[in-house]
mmCIF file of C-alpha atoms in Angstrom:
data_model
loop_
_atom_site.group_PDB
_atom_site.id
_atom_site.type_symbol
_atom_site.label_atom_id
_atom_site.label_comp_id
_atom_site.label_asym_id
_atom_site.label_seq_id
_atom_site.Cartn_x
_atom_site.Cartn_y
_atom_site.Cartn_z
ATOM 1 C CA UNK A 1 0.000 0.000 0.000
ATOM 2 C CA UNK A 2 1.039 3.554 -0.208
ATOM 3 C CA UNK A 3 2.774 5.332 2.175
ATOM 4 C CA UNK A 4 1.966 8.679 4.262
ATOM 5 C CA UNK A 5 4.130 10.088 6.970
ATOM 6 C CA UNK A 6 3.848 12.758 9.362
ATOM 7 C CA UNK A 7 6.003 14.739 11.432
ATOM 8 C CA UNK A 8 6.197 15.295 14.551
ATOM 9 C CA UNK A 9 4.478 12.261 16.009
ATOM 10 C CA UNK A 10 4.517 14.675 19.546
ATOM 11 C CA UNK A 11 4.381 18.021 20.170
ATOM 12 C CA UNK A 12 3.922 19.550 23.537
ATOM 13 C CA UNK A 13 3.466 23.597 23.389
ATOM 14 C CA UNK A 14 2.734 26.356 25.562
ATOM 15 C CA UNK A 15 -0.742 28.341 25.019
ATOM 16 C CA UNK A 16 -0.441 31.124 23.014
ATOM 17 C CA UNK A 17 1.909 29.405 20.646
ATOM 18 C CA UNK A 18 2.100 27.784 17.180
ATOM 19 C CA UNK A 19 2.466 24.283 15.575
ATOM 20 C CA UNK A 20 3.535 22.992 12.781
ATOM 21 C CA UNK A 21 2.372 19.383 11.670
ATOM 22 C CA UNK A 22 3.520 17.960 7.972
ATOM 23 C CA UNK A 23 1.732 15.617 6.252
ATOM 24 C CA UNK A 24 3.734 13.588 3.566
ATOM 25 C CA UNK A 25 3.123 10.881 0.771
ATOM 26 C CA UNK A 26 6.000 9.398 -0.059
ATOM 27 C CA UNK A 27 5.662 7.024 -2.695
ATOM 28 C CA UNK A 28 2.657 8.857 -4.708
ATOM 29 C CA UNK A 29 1.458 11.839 -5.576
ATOM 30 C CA UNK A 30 -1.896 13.288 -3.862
ATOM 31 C CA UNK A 31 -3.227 16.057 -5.338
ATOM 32 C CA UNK A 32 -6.394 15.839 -2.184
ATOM 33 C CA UNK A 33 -4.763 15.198 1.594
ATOM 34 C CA UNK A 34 -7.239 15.565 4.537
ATOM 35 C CA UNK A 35 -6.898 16.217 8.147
ATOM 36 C CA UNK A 36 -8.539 14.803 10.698
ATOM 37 C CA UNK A 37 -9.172 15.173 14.545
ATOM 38 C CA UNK A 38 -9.412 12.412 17.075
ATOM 39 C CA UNK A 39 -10.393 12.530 20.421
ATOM 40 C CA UNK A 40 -9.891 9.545 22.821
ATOM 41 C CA UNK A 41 -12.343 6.708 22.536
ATOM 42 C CA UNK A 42 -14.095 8.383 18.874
ATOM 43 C CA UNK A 43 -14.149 8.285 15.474
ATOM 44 C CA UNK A 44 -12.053 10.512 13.413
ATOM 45 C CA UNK A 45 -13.403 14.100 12.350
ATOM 46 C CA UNK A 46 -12.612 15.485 9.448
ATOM 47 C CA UNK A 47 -11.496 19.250 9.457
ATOM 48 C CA UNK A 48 -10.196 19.948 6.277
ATOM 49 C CA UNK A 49 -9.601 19.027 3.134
ATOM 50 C CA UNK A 50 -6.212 19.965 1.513
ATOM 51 C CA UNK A 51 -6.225 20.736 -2.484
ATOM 52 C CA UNK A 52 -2.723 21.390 -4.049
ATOM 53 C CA UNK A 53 -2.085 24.460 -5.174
ATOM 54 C CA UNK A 54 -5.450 25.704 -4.251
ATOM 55 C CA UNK A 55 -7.071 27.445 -0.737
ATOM 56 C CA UNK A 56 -8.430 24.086 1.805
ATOM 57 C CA UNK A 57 -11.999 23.241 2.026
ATOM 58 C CA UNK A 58 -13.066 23.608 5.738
ATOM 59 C CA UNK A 59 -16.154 21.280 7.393
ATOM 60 C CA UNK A 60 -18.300 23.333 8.664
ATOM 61 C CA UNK A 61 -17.599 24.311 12.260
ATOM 62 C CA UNK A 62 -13.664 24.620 11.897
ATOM 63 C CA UNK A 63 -11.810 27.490 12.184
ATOM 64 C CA UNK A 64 -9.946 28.333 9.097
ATOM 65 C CA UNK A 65 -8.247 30.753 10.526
ATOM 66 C CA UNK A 66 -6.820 28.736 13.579
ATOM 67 C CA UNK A 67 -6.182 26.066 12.059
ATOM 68 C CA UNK A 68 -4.158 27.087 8.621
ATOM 69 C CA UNK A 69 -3.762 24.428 6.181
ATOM 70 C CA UNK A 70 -0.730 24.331 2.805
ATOM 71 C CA UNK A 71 -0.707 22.282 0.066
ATOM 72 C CA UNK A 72 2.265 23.648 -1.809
ATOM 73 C CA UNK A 73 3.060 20.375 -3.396
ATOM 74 C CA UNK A 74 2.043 17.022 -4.907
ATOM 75 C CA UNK A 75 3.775 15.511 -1.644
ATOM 76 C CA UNK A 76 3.243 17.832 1.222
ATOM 77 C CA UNK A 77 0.273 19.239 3.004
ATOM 78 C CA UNK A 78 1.201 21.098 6.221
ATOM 79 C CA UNK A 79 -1.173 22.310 8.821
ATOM 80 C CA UNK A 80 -0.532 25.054 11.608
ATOM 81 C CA UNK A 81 -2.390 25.219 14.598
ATOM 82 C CA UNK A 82 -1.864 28.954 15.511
ATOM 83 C CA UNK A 83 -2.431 30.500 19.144
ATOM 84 C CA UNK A 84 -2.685 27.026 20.354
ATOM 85 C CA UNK A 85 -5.281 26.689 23.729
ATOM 86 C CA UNK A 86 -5.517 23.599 25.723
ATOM 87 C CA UNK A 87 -8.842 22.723 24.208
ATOM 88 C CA UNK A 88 -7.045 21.866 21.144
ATOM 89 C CA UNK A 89 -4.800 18.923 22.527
ATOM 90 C CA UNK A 90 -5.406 16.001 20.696
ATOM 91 C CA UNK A 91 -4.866 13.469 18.021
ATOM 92 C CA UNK A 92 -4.481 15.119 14.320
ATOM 93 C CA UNK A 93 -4.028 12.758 11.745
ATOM 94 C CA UNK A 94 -3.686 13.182 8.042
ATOM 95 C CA UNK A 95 -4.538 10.813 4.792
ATOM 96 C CA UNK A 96 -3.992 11.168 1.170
ATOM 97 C CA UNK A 97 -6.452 9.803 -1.755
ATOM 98 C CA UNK A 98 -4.615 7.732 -3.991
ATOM 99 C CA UNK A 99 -5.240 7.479 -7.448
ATOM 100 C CA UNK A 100 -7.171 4.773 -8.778
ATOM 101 C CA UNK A 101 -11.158 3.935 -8.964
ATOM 102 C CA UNK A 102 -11.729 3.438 -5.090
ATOM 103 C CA UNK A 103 -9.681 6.570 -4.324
ATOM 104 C CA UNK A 104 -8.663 4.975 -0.967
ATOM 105 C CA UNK A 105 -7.007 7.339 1.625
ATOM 106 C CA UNK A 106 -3.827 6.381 3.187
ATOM 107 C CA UNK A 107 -3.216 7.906 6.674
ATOM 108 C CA UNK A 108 -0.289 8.999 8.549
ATOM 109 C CA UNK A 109 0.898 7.714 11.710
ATOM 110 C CA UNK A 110 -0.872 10.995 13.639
ATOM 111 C CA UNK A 111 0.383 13.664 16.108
ATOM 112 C CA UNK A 112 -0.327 13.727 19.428
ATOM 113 C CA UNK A 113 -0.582 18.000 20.334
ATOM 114 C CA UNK A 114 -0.818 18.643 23.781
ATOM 115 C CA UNK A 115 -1.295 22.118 24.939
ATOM 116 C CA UNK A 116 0.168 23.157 28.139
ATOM 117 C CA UNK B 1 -26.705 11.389 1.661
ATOM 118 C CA UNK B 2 -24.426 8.200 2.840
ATOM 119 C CA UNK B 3 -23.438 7.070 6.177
ATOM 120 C CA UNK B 4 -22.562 4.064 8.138
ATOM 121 C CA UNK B 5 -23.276 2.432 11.127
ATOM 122 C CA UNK B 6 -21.652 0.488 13.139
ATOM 123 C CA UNK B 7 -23.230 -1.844 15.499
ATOM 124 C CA UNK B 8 -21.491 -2.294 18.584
ATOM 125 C CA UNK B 9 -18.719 -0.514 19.988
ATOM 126 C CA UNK B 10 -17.063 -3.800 21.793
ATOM 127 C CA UNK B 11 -17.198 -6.817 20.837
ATOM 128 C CA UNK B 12 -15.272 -9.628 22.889
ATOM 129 C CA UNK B 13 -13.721 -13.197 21.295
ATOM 130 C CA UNK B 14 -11.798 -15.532 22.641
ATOM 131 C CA UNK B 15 -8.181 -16.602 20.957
ATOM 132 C CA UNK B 16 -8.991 -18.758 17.789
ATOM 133 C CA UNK B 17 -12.729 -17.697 17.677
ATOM 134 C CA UNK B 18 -14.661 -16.429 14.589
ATOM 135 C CA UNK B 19 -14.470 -12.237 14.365
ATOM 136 C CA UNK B 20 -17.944 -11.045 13.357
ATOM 137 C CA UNK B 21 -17.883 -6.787 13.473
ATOM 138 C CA UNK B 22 -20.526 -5.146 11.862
ATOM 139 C CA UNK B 23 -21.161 -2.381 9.494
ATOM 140 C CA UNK B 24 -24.143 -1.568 7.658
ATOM 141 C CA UNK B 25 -24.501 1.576 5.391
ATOM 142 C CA UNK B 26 -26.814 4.025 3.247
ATOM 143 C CA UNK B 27 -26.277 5.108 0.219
ATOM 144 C CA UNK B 28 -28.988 5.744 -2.446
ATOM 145 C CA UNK B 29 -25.559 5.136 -5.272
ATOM 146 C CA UNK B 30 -23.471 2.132 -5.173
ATOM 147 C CA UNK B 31 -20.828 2.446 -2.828
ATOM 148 C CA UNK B 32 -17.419 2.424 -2.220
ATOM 149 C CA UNK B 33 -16.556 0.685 1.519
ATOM 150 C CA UNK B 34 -13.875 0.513 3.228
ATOM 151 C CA UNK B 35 -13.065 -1.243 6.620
ATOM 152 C CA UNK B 36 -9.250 0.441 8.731
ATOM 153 C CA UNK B 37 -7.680 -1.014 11.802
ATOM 154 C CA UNK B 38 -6.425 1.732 14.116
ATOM 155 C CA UNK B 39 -3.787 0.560 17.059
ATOM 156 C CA UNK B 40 -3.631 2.754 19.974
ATOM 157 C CA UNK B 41 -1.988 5.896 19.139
ATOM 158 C CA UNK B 42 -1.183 5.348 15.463
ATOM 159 C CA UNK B 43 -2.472 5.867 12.685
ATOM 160 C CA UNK B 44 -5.546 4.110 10.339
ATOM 161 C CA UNK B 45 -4.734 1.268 7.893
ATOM 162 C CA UNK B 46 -6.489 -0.158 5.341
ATOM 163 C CA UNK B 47 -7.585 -3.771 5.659
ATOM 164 C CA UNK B 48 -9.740 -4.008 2.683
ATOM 165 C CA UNK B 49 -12.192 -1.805 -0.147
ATOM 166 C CA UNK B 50 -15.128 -2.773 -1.813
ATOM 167 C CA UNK B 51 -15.426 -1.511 -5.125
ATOM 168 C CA UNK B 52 -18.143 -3.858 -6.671
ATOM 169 C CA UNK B 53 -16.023 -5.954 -8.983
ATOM 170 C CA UNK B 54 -16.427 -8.535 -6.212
ATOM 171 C CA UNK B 55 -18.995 -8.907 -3.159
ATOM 172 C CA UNK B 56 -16.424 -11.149 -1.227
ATOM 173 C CA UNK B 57 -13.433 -9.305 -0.572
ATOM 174 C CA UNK B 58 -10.329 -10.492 0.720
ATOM 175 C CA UNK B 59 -8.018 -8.055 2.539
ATOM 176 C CA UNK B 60 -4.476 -7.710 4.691
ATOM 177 C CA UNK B 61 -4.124 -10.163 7.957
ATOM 178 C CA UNK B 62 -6.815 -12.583 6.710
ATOM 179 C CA UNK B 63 -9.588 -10.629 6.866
ATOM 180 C CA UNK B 64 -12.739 -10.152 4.685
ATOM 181 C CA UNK B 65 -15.990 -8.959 4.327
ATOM 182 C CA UNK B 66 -18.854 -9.692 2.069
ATOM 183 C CA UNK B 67 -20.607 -7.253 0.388
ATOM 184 C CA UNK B 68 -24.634 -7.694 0.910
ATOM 185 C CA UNK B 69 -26.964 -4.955 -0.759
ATOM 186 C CA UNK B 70 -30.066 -6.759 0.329
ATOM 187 C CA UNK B 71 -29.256 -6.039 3.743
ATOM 188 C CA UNK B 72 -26.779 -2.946 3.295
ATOM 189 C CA UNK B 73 -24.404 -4.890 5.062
ATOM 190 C CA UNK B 74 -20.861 -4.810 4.803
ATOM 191 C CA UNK B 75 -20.054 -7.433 7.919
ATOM 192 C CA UNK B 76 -15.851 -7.594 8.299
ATOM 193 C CA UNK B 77 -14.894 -11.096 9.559
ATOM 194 C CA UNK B 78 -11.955 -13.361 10.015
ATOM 195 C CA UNK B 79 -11.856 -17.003 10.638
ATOM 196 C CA UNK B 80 -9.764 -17.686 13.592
ATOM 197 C CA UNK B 81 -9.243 -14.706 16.042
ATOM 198 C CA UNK B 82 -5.677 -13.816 17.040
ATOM 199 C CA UNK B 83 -3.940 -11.751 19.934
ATOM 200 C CA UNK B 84 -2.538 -9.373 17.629
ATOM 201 C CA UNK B 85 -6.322 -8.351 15.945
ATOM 202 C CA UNK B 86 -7.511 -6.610 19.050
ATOM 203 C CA UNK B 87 -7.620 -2.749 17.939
ATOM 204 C CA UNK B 88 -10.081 -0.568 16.895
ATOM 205 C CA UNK B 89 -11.687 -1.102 13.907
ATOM 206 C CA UNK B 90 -13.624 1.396 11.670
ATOM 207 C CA UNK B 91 -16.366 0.962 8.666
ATOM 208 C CA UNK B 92 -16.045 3.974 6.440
ATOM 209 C CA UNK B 93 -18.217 4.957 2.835
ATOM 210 C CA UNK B 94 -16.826 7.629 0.091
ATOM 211 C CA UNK B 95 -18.947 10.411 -0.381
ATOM 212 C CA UNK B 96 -20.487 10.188 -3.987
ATOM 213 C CA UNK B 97 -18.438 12.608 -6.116
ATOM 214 C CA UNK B 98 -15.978 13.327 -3.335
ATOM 215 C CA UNK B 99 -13.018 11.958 -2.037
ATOM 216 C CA UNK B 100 -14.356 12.282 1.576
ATOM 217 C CA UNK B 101 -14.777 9.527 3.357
ATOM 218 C CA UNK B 102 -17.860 9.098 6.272
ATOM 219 C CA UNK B 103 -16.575 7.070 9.141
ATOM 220 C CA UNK B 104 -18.686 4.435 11.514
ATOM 221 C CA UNK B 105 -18.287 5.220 14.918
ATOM 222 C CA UNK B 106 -15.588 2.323 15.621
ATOM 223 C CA UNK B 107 -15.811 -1.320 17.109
ATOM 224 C CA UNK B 108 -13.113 -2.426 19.770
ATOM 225 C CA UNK B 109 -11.858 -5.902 19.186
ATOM 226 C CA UNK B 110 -10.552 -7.307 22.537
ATOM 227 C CA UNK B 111 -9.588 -10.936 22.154
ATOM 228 C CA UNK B 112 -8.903 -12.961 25.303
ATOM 229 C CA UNK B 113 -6.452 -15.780 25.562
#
């Protein structure tokens, strides 16, 4: 299967501050990467969805603005979590479509963000 | 508009015991399924897709599930229950014309020795 990576796989941060989290495929290329949230115990929600070379598409309810998403390449979606609060400590995790008729999504391993 | 459901969040076998988790969905277009594992604090991975070339599908770890539209069922199973299959385990359905995917609200496999 294909392969998606993500970096860090832990971040701990003051409030106030901001993170970084990249989102990889490494042996395709994904012109659609999402990003998900995870809190313990649930399912994944999806925040975004990350378009290269084009602006993300939110889900309704997200903050666009806190949570800033780049797709600069075939291979790299990024997303910043600016001014960081403790209520947004949790699991993000990231997939890529791959080409193909099922479009399956790959996912990274996740970051656990915890907000001190 | 599609969803799934999954129907129950734990389910308990013993080592060696058939795995039955369920998923059944709604979708007024065919659909495409999908079933991921998810260990604890990783990421998802695909065990198998349905893309209706075949209702039985075969997928990683010898898993499988059998696509039923009578009952909108898309069932996940595996013949003989192992230490290493207890995880969570989520039933997912593209969105028609999207690449979004709509996820079930997860199944914990425990599996006792």
């Amino acid at each position: 299967g294909a392969v998606v990576s993500q970096h860090p796989s832990r971040v701990i941060c003051k409030s106030g501050t901001s993170v970084k989290i990249e989102c990889r495929s490494l042996d395709f290329q994904a012109t659609t990467m999402f990003w998900y949230r995870q809190f313990p115990k649930q399912s994944l929600m999806l925040m975004a969805t990350s378009n290269e070379g084009s602006k993300a598409t939110y889900e309704q309810g997200v903050e666009k603005d806190k949570f800033l998403i780049n797709h600069a390449s075939l291979t790299l979606s990024t997303l910043t979590v600016t001014s960081a609060h403790p209520e947004d400590s949790s699991f993000y995790i990231c997939s890529a479509a791959v080409p193909g008729e099922a479009r399956e999504q790959y996912f990274g391993p996740g970051t656990r963000l915890t907000v001190t | 508009a599609q969803s799934v459901t999954q129907l129950g969040s734990h389910v308990s076998v013993s080592e060696g015991a058939l795995v039955l988790l369920r998923c059944n969905y709604s979708s007024s277009v065919p659909p495409y399924l999908f079933w991921y594992v998810q260990y604890p604090n990783q990421g998802l991975q695909l065990l198998l897709k349905y893309t209706s070339a075949a209702t039985l599908v075969k997928g990683i770890n010898g898993f499988e599930a059998e696509f039923k539209k009578s009952e909108t069922s898309f069932h996940l199973t595996k013949p003989s229950a192992h230490m290493s299959d207890a995880a969570e385990y989520f039933c997912a359905v593209r969105v028609h014309n999207t690449d979004k995917l709509i996820f079930g609200t997860g199944t914990r496999l425990q599996v006792f020795p």
